[in-house]
Every structure is written in structure tokens, then in C-alpha cells.
Short mmCIF file of C-alpha atoms in Angstrom, two decimals:
data_model
loop_
_atom_site.label_atom_id
_atom_site.label_comp_id
_atom_site.label_asym_id
_atom_site.label_seq_id
_atom_site.Cartn_x
_atom_site.Cartn_y
_atom_site.Cartn_z
CA UNK A 1 -55.88 -106.54 -207.34
CA UNK A 2 -57.55 -109.12 -205.21
CA UNK A 3 -60.56 -110.71 -207.01
CA UNK A 4 -60.83 -113.85 -204.96
CA UNK A 5 -63.77 -112.51 -202.86
CA UNK A 6 -65.55 -111.74 -206.11
CA UNK A 7 -64.85 -115.11 -207.49
CA UNK A 8 -66.04 -116.76 -204.28
CA UNK A 9 -69.36 -114.87 -204.40
CA UNK A 10 -70.20 -115.11 -208.04
CA UNK A 11 -68.11 -118.11 -209.31
CA UNK A 12 -65.45 -118.14 -211.96
CA UNK A 13 -67.77 -118.18 -215.09
CA UNK A 14 -69.96 -115.25 -213.97
CA UNK A 15 -67.05 -113.28 -212.91
CA UNK A 16 -65.53 -113.72 -216.49
CA UNK A 17 -68.79 -112.78 -217.93
CA UNK A 18 -68.98 -109.65 -215.79
CA UNK A 19 -65.58 -108.70 -216.79
CA UNK A 20 -66.45 -109.18 -220.35
CA UNK A 21 -69.51 -106.92 -219.87
CA UNK A 22 -67.49 -104.23 -218.33
CA UNK A 23 -64.80 -104.26 -220.97
CA UNK A 24 -67.52 -104.31 -223.69
CA UNK A 25 -69.38 -101.34 -222.01
CA UNK A 26 -66.30 -99.36 -222.20
CA UNK A 27 -65.47 -100.24 -225.62
CA UNK A 28 -69.16 -99.60 -226.91
CA UNK A 29 -69.25 -96.10 -225.39
CA UNK A 30 -65.69 -95.15 -226.68
CA UNK A 31 -66.29 -96.54 -230.15
CA UNK A 32 -69.82 -94.99 -230.53
CA UNK A 33 -68.49 -91.52 -229.44
CA UNK A 34 -65.27 -91.64 -231.37
CA UNK A 35 -66.91 -93.20 -234.71
CA UNK A 36 -63.93 -95.69 -234.69
CA UNK A 37 -64.11 -97.73 -237.84
CA UNK A 38 -61.32 -99.49 -239.87
CA UNK A 39 -63.51 -99.74 -242.89
CA UNK A 40 -63.96 -95.92 -242.99
CA UNK A 41 -60.12 -95.46 -242.48
CA UNK A 42 -59.25 -97.76 -245.30
CA UNK A 43 -61.63 -96.14 -247.70
CA UNK A 44 -60.29 -92.75 -246.79
CA UNK A 45 -56.67 -93.94 -247.11
CA UNK A 46 -57.42 -95.67 -250.38
CA UNK A 47 -58.67 -92.28 -251.70
CA UNK A 48 -55.36 -90.49 -250.82
CA UNK A 49 -56.16 -89.08 -247.64
CA UNK A 50 -54.78 -89.19 -244.12
CA UNK A 51 -58.01 -87.50 -242.76
CA UNK A 52 -59.98 -87.72 -239.54
CA UNK A 53 -61.07 -91.42 -240.06
CA UNK A 54 -57.49 -92.57 -240.38
CA UNK A 55 -56.43 -90.28 -237.48
CA UNK A 56 -59.16 -91.90 -235.17
CA UNK A 57 -58.09 -95.44 -236.17
CA UNK A 58 -54.40 -94.78 -235.64
CA UNK A 59 -55.02 -93.02 -232.51
CA UNK A 60 -56.89 -96.01 -231.20
CA UNK A 61 -54.23 -98.51 -232.38
CA UNK A 62 -51.23 -96.55 -230.98
CA UNK A 63 -52.74 -95.75 -227.66
CA UNK A 64 -53.94 -99.47 -227.31
CA UNK A 65 -50.29 -100.42 -227.80
CA UNK A 66 -49.26 -97.99 -225.17
CA UNK A 67 -51.89 -98.86 -222.56
CA UNK A 68 -51.25 -102.64 -223.13
CA UNK A 69 -47.45 -102.51 -222.99
CA UNK A 70 -47.69 -100.17 -220.12
CA UNK A 71 -49.70 -102.54 -218.20
CA UNK A 72 -47.19 -105.36 -218.86
CA UNK A 73 -44.32 -103.06 -217.46
CA UNK A 74 -46.45 -102.61 -214.39
CA UNK A 75 -46.78 -106.33 -213.96
CA UNK A 76 -50.64 -106.27 -214.58
CA UNK A 77 -50.56 -108.62 -217.61
CA UNK A 78 -48.07 -110.91 -219.62
CA UNK A 79 -48.44 -111.23 -223.27
CA UNK A 80 -46.97 -114.66 -223.36
CA UNK A 81 -49.95 -115.99 -221.42
CA UNK A 82 -52.41 -114.54 -223.99
CA UNK A 83 -54.34 -117.18 -225.90
CA UNK A 84 -53.64 -115.94 -229.26
CA UNK A 85 -49.93 -115.92 -228.35
CA UNK A 86 -49.92 -119.39 -226.75
CA UNK A 87 -51.34 -121.28 -229.81
CA UNK A 88 -49.95 -121.83 -233.15
CA UNK A 89 -50.85 -118.98 -235.67
CA UNK A 90 -51.47 -119.42 -239.35
CA UNK A 91 -49.68 -117.40 -241.97
CA UNK A 92 -52.05 -118.59 -244.62
CA UNK A 93 -54.93 -117.85 -242.60
CA UNK A 94 -53.82 -114.27 -241.82
CA UNK A 95 -53.34 -113.51 -245.48
CA UNK A 96 -56.46 -115.16 -247.05
CA UNK A 97 -58.68 -114.49 -244.18
CA UNK A 98 -57.49 -110.99 -243.81
CA UNK A 99 -58.03 -110.08 -247.54
CA UNK A 100 -61.56 -111.78 -247.28
CA UNK A 101 -62.49 -109.70 -244.15
CA UNK A 102 -61.17 -106.40 -245.77
CA UNK A 103 -63.33 -106.94 -248.82
CA UNK A 104 -66.21 -107.99 -246.61
CA UNK A 105 -66.09 -104.95 -244.32
CA UNK A 106 -66.31 -102.53 -247.32
CA UNK A 107 -69.25 -104.46 -248.91
CA UNK A 108 -71.09 -104.56 -245.55
CA UNK A 109 -70.09 -100.85 -244.66
CA UNK A 110 -68.53 -101.72 -241.46
CA UNK A 111 -66.44 -104.28 -239.65
CA UNK A 112 -67.94 -106.78 -237.19
CA UNK A 113 -67.39 -104.41 -234.18
CA UNK A 114 -68.66 -101.34 -235.98
CA UNK A 115 -71.79 -103.39 -237.04
CA UNK A 116 -72.52 -104.11 -233.42
CA UNK A 117 -72.07 -100.60 -232.45
CA UNK A 118 -74.36 -99.33 -235.08
CA UNK A 119 -76.88 -102.08 -234.33
CA UNK A 120 -77.19 -100.59 -230.98
CA UNK A 121 -78.15 -97.26 -232.31
CA UNK A 122 -81.11 -98.78 -234.30
CA UNK A 123 -79.35 -99.48 -237.52
CA UNK A 124 -81.31 -102.50 -238.89
CA UNK A 125 -78.94 -103.07 -241.71
CA UNK A 126 -76.17 -103.86 -239.22
CA UNK A 127 -78.49 -106.00 -237.23
CA UNK A 128 -79.13 -108.27 -240.22
CA UNK A 129 -75.47 -108.10 -241.35
CA UNK A 130 -74.22 -108.78 -237.70
CA UNK A 131 -76.51 -111.95 -237.39
CA UNK A 132 -75.33 -113.27 -240.77
CA UNK A 133 -71.69 -112.62 -239.60
CA UNK A 134 -72.25 -114.50 -236.28
CA UNK A 135 -74.01 -117.61 -238.07
CA UNK A 136 -71.06 -117.74 -240.69
CA UNK A 137 -68.45 -117.54 -238.09
CA UNK A 138 -70.10 -120.33 -235.99
CA UNK A 139 -70.23 -122.45 -239.24
CA UNK A 140 -66.58 -121.59 -239.71
CA UNK A 141 -65.64 -122.64 -236.19
CA UNK A 142 -67.58 -125.86 -235.65
CA UNK A 143 -69.94 -126.13 -238.58
CA UNK A 144 -69.89 -127.03 -242.34
CA UNK A 145 -67.24 -124.48 -243.26
CA UNK A 146 -64.94 -125.69 -240.45
CA UNK A 147 -63.05 -128.26 -242.69
CA UNK A 148 -62.42 -125.58 -245.37
CA UNK A 149 -61.08 -123.18 -242.70
CA UNK A 150 -58.80 -125.66 -241.16
CA UNK A 151 -57.37 -126.71 -244.54
CA UNK A 152 -56.71 -122.98 -245.51
CA UNK A 153 -55.26 -122.37 -242.08
CA UNK A 154 -53.11 -125.44 -242.10
CA UNK A 155 -51.22 -124.42 -245.33
CA UNK A 156 -48.75 -122.39 -243.49
CA UNK A 157 -48.39 -122.12 -239.71
CA UNK A 158 -46.19 -120.86 -237.14
CA UNK A 159 -43.55 -123.21 -235.80
CA UNK A 160 -43.18 -124.66 -232.20
CA UNK A 161 -46.94 -124.69 -231.73
CA UNK A 162 -47.03 -121.05 -230.57
CA UNK A 163 -47.38 -117.82 -232.54
CA UNK A 164 -44.50 -115.56 -233.04
CA UNK A 165 -43.78 -112.48 -230.89
CA UNK A 166 -42.33 -109.79 -232.97
CA UNK A 167 -40.64 -108.03 -230.31
CA UNK A 168 -38.80 -111.32 -229.43
CA UNK A 169 -37.87 -112.07 -233.03
CA UNK A 170 -36.42 -108.47 -233.47
CA UNK A 171 -34.40 -108.88 -230.07
CA UNK A 172 -35.91 -105.86 -228.71
CA UNK A 173 -35.95 -105.08 -224.91
CA UNK A 174 -39.09 -105.26 -222.78
CA UNK A 175 -39.97 -101.75 -222.78
CA UNK A 176 -39.58 -101.31 -226.55
CA UNK A 177 -43.23 -102.06 -227.23
CA UNK A 178 -44.32 -99.23 -224.84
CA UNK A 179 -42.00 -96.80 -226.40
CA UNK A 180 -43.13 -97.60 -229.81
CA UNK A 181 -46.76 -97.05 -228.72
CA UNK A 182 -45.79 -93.64 -227.24
CA UNK A 183 -44.08 -92.68 -230.32
CA UNK A 184 -46.86 -93.70 -232.59
CA UNK A 185 -49.39 -91.97 -230.23
CA UNK A 186 -47.36 -88.73 -230.65
CA UNK A 187 -47.66 -89.02 -234.50
CA UNK A 188 -51.45 -89.67 -233.99
CA UNK A 189 -51.78 -86.69 -231.85
CA UNK A 190 -49.95 -84.65 -234.67
CA UNK A 191 -52.41 -86.03 -237.16
CA UNK A 192 -55.24 -85.14 -234.83
CA UNK A 193 -53.92 -81.65 -234.70
CA UNK A 194 -53.64 -81.31 -238.49
CA UNK A 195 -57.13 -82.76 -239.12
CA UNK A 196 -58.72 -80.67 -236.32
CA UNK A 197 -59.97 -83.84 -234.52
CA UNK A 198 -61.83 -82.62 -231.25
CA UNK A 199 -60.42 -83.36 -227.82
CA UNK A 200 -63.48 -85.32 -226.79
CA UNK A 201 -63.07 -87.52 -230.02
CA UNK A 202 -59.43 -88.09 -229.33
CA UNK A 203 -60.26 -89.20 -225.67
CA UNK A 204 -62.88 -91.61 -226.72
CA UNK A 205 -60.59 -92.94 -229.44
CA UNK A 206 -58.02 -93.51 -226.86
CA UNK A 207 -60.83 -95.13 -224.72
CA UNK A 208 -61.14 -97.71 -227.35
CA UNK A 209 -57.59 -98.67 -226.91
CA UNK A 210 -58.06 -98.56 -223.08
CA UNK A 211 -60.70 -101.22 -223.39
CA UNK A 212 -58.43 -103.50 -225.17
CA UNK A 213 -55.88 -103.13 -222.23
CA UNK A 214 -58.74 -103.60 -219.63
CA UNK A 215 -59.73 -106.80 -221.22
CA UNK A 216 -56.14 -108.13 -221.15
CA UNK A 217 -55.66 -107.07 -217.53
CA UNK A 218 -58.91 -108.45 -216.26
CA UNK A 219 -58.76 -111.84 -217.93
CA UNK A 220 -55.14 -112.27 -216.98
CA UNK A 221 -55.96 -111.47 -213.42
CA UNK A 222 -58.90 -113.75 -213.45
CA UNK A 223 -56.60 -116.48 -214.89
CA UNK A 224 -54.15 -116.08 -212.02
CA UNK A 225 -56.78 -116.44 -209.40
CA UNK A 226 -59.12 -119.14 -210.85
CA UNK A 227 -59.06 -122.85 -210.09
CA UNK A 228 -59.91 -123.93 -213.52
CA UNK A 229 -57.97 -122.87 -216.61
CA UNK A 230 -59.19 -119.53 -217.97
CA UNK A 231 -58.37 -118.08 -221.37
CA UNK A 232 -56.36 -114.75 -221.30
CA UNK A 233 -58.07 -112.71 -223.95
CA UNK A 234 -59.39 -109.18 -224.72
CA UNK A 235 -61.62 -107.52 -227.22
CA UNK A 236 -62.48 -109.25 -230.39
CA UNK A 237 -65.78 -110.10 -232.19
CA UNK A 238 -65.49 -113.13 -234.47
CA UNK A 239 -65.35 -115.92 -231.84
CA UNK A 240 -67.39 -114.03 -229.17
CA UNK A 241 -70.12 -113.38 -231.68
CA UNK A 242 -70.41 -116.98 -232.56
CA UNK A 243 -70.17 -117.97 -228.84
CA UNK A 244 -72.77 -115.55 -227.72
CA UNK A 245 -75.20 -116.76 -230.54
CA UNK A 246 -74.98 -120.27 -229.29
CA UNK A 247 -75.25 -119.20 -225.72
CA UNK A 248 -78.92 -118.38 -226.51
CA UNK A 249 -79.32 -121.46 -228.63
CA UNK A 250 -78.06 -124.48 -226.60
CA UNK A 251 -79.20 -125.99 -223.33
CA UNK A 252 -77.04 -125.32 -220.13
CA UNK A 253 -74.76 -122.59 -221.84
CA UNK A 254 -71.65 -121.52 -220.05
CA UNK A 255 -71.06 -117.96 -218.89
CA UNK A 256 -67.49 -116.76 -220.02
CA UNK A 257 -65.92 -113.54 -221.01
CA UNK A 258 -66.90 -113.77 -224.55
CA UNK A 259 -70.56 -113.93 -223.69
CA UNK A 260 -70.41 -110.81 -221.61
CA UNK A 261 -68.39 -108.76 -224.09
CA UNK A 262 -70.85 -108.67 -226.91
CA UNK A 263 -73.97 -107.62 -224.73
CA UNK A 264 -71.61 -105.15 -223.10
CA UNK A 265 -70.77 -103.47 -226.26
CA UNK A 266 -74.31 -103.40 -227.30
CA UNK A 267 -75.44 -101.78 -223.97
CA UNK A 268 -72.57 -99.20 -223.89
CA UNK A 269 -73.13 -98.08 -227.57
CA UNK A 270 -76.86 -97.93 -226.85
CA UNK A 271 -76.54 -95.78 -223.78
CA UNK A 272 -73.93 -93.59 -225.41
CA UNK A 273 -76.32 -92.98 -228.46
CA UNK A 274 -79.32 -92.52 -226.34
CA UNK A 275 -77.67 -89.80 -224.27
CA UNK A 276 -76.49 -88.05 -227.54
CA UNK A 277 -79.86 -88.33 -229.03
CA UNK A 278 -78.59 -90.54 -232.00
CA UNK A 279 -80.98 -93.42 -231.68
CA UNK A 280 -82.85 -93.84 -234.99
CA UNK A 281 -84.27 -96.72 -237.14
CA UNK A 282 -82.34 -97.17 -240.34
CA UNK A 283 -82.67 -99.88 -242.90
CA UNK A 284 -81.28 -100.86 -246.33
CA UNK A 285 -81.27 -98.31 -249.10
CA UNK A 286 -82.31 -100.78 -251.74
CA UNK A 287 -82.12 -104.43 -252.68
CA UNK A 288 -78.58 -104.05 -254.25
CA UNK A 289 -77.35 -102.65 -250.90
CA UNK A 290 -78.91 -105.49 -248.92
CA UNK A 291 -77.36 -108.17 -251.23
CA UNK A 292 -73.90 -106.37 -251.01
CA UNK A 293 -74.11 -106.19 -247.18
CA UNK A 294 -75.11 -109.70 -246.60
CA UNK A 295 -72.38 -111.01 -249.02
CA UNK A 296 -69.84 -108.84 -247.12
CA UNK A 297 -71.17 -110.28 -243.69
CA UNK A 298 -70.60 -113.86 -245.03
CA UNK A 299 -66.89 -112.86 -246.12
CA UNK A 300 -66.28 -111.30 -242.76
CA UNK A 301 -67.67 -114.31 -240.83
CA UNK A 302 -65.44 -116.93 -242.66
CA UNK A 303 -62.54 -114.52 -243.11
CA UNK A 304 -62.37 -113.37 -239.61
CA UNK A 305 -62.41 -116.91 -238.23
CA UNK A 306 -59.66 -117.93 -240.65
CA UNK A 307 -57.60 -114.92 -239.87
CA UNK A 308 -57.68 -115.52 -236.03
CA UNK A 309 -59.74 -112.38 -235.44
CA UNK A 310 -61.45 -109.32 -236.79
CA UNK A 311 -60.14 -105.76 -237.31
CA UNK A 312 -60.48 -105.40 -233.53
CA UNK A 313 -59.42 -108.81 -232.54
CA UNK A 314 -56.41 -109.21 -234.82
CA UNK A 315 -55.95 -105.48 -235.70
CA UNK A 316 -55.77 -103.83 -232.31
CA UNK A 317 -55.97 -106.52 -229.72
CA UNK A 318 -53.43 -108.80 -231.29
CA UNK A 319 -51.38 -106.10 -232.66
CA UNK A 320 -51.11 -104.57 -229.28
CA UNK A 321 -49.07 -107.56 -227.89
CA UNK A 322 -47.12 -107.88 -231.29
CA UNK A 323 -48.58 -111.24 -232.36
CA UNK A 324 -46.97 -111.59 -235.80
CA UNK A 325 -49.84 -113.23 -237.63
CA UNK A 326 -52.29 -110.51 -236.16
CA UNK A 327 -49.91 -107.79 -237.75
CA UNK A 328 -50.17 -109.76 -241.03
CA UNK A 329 -53.78 -110.13 -240.92
CA UNK A 330 -54.19 -106.42 -240.20
CA UNK A 331 -52.23 -105.63 -243.22
CA UNK A 332 -54.22 -107.89 -245.40
CA UNK A 333 -57.44 -106.26 -244.17
CA UNK A 334 -56.29 -102.90 -245.07
CA UNK A 335 -55.15 -104.13 -248.60
CA UNK A 336 -58.52 -106.03 -249.10
CA UNK A 337 -60.50 -103.10 -247.83
CA UNK A 338 -58.65 -100.58 -250.24
CA UNK A 339 -59.03 -102.85 -253.20
CA UNK A 340 -62.82 -103.49 -252.59
CA UNK A 341 -63.21 -99.67 -252.33
CA UNK A 342 -61.44 -99.14 -255.57
CA UNK A 343 -63.43 -101.93 -257.38
CA UNK A 344 -66.89 -101.58 -255.75
CA UNK A 345 -67.16 -97.93 -254.87
CA UNK A 346 -64.71 -95.78 -257.01
CA UNK A 347 -65.49 -97.74 -260.17
CA UNK A 348 -69.02 -98.49 -259.45
CA UNK A 349 -69.21 -102.23 -259.61
CA UNK A 350 -72.18 -104.00 -258.35
CA UNK A 351 -73.26 -107.46 -257.29
CA UNK A 352 -75.41 -109.37 -259.75
CA UNK A 353 -79.14 -109.81 -258.96
#
């Protein structure tokens, strides 16, 4: 794919933002139509069911792996060039941050990506929680919370200044990731059949996974063609939410993939909801729900930055290229989410006034 004429016309930064906008729009449409949500899946699983919520999440996860690994086999992308693979990962950050994020997503009734999709449909609870999430993420990246994040992340890191490739550690051949993605996709299809998940919902769930692959391919292609170093990345919401917030707050902001991604998701989800007639204003049910959601957003903002990504960024995007700390973070997010549902929902615990 020759994108040099596009770069010559727009410039590298605007091209990266355009790619982010396109990737985000595909993700927003697919996520809104499929009702993709790890929080809902974790709650369903915690209550002893492999129902439709788990099915949609698993279908997204497995097809993302197949799409991404297939693109790599075709020479459209190289996982070793990905930013999250090329830098040291944090085992301690994945565990602590993953648990915090998992608890926070249950308290806020949605992970960061789901909150953005819901905000586009008119959910004011998600707007407030999403803004708090972005502010805390920025504080954890460069602000007051950064020293604490750096300390916790530094407790246990991957050796050699790079993350760990699970496929390489296991000594598996290059096509093993694609084969595993296909195998898991077959299992996800069997779950879809058992839970009577509609064909359209299945297609859009796979579309969320396709958006992850699209982001990897576009940013990798741009990195190969650009004069300046460009990050090879894909769909994630912790860093991009913080970067998008700062884009509108600082003078002379820089256009990049992250800055296009978040508006793209919002726009895609908004258009999808509008076409389905699902735009409606919704607010907090009561003061207790507001306190709980805001506290959850704080936990997600810090936890996501500490873990190296959110349920999408670590759980699906990082998982699709077999980043070891991303898989660990995903596991801890599931554990944190299920534990939070048990304590806060099933046992009826509430935050103090």
C-alpha cells in the first residue's frame, strides 16, 4: 500500500490522525452495534454463565487475534515493531494496574472504551466518568500521580528493555498465532450458536477485532513510509484519552494517531446509534451511583496507565500480538472485575457517603 502521495499532501501528523479517525470510526460502529463490553462479560462469567456477553467478548478477542496474525503472515504488519513490544513491560504494573482497572470498570459500569461508546449515544454518566478517567490518566502519565505509577511499575519489569513475546518464549512457529486465533474463533462461533447470538451481532463483534488489526496495519505502514519515527500502535484508550484531552488544552498541539482515534470512536458510535434510533440522554440514577462511577473512573485512569493499557489496549490489542504483560493485565482485569461484582453487586456493598 503506497501512502507516500497521501503523506506528501497532508503531512505525517495529519495522516496519522486520519488513520486514527478511520480506525476509531470502525471500532465505534462495531462496538456500538455488538454491545462489546468486558465489564458485562466479567459480570456474566462471575455469576456462572457463558452467556451472550461472554460470547461477544470472546468472539472479538479471538477474531482480533486471527485478523492481526493473518495480517502479519501477509507481510502487512510486524509485531516486533509495535510500541508495546519494543519497550520494557511491567509485571507488577500489569498485576496491580489490571486489578485496579477491573474493579474500576465494574464500579463505573463500563471500561474506558465502553464509556466512550455510551457517551456518544447520550449517556451523561459515561461523559462524566470518561472525563474523570482521562484527567486521572494524564495525571498518572505526566502529573502528580506519575511518581507513584513509576514506582509501582518498576517493582518488576521484563528483562532486556523489551516486552516478552509469548510465541517466542514457547518456541512456536510464525503461523501458530494465526492458527490459535482461528481455533478460538471456532469455539467462539460455537458459543454464539449455543447462546443464539444473531449473525449481525457476530459480524460486528468480529468488526471490533478487525478495527484492532486495521490500526496495527495502518500505523505500521505509516512508520515504514515516514521520515520521522512513528509509533506502531492500535486501539487503546488510556494513553489516547489523556493525549486527546491535552490536545485541546495546550498551545500548538501535535496531530497523531491517538488524537484521531478517540474522536473517531465517538463519531462512529454516534452515527451508529443515530441510525438505529438509540440516541437518548441518560444520567446518574442517584448520588450513590454517581460516587461509585466517579471512584471507578479514578481507579481505571490510574490502573490503566499502570497496566500499560485498558481492557481494549492490553486485553485485545496487546493480546492479539501476544505481549506477555498484556495477557497478564487482561487476566487481572477479569479477576478484579469478578471480585468487584461479587463484593459490590452480589453482596450489595456500597460506597460511603
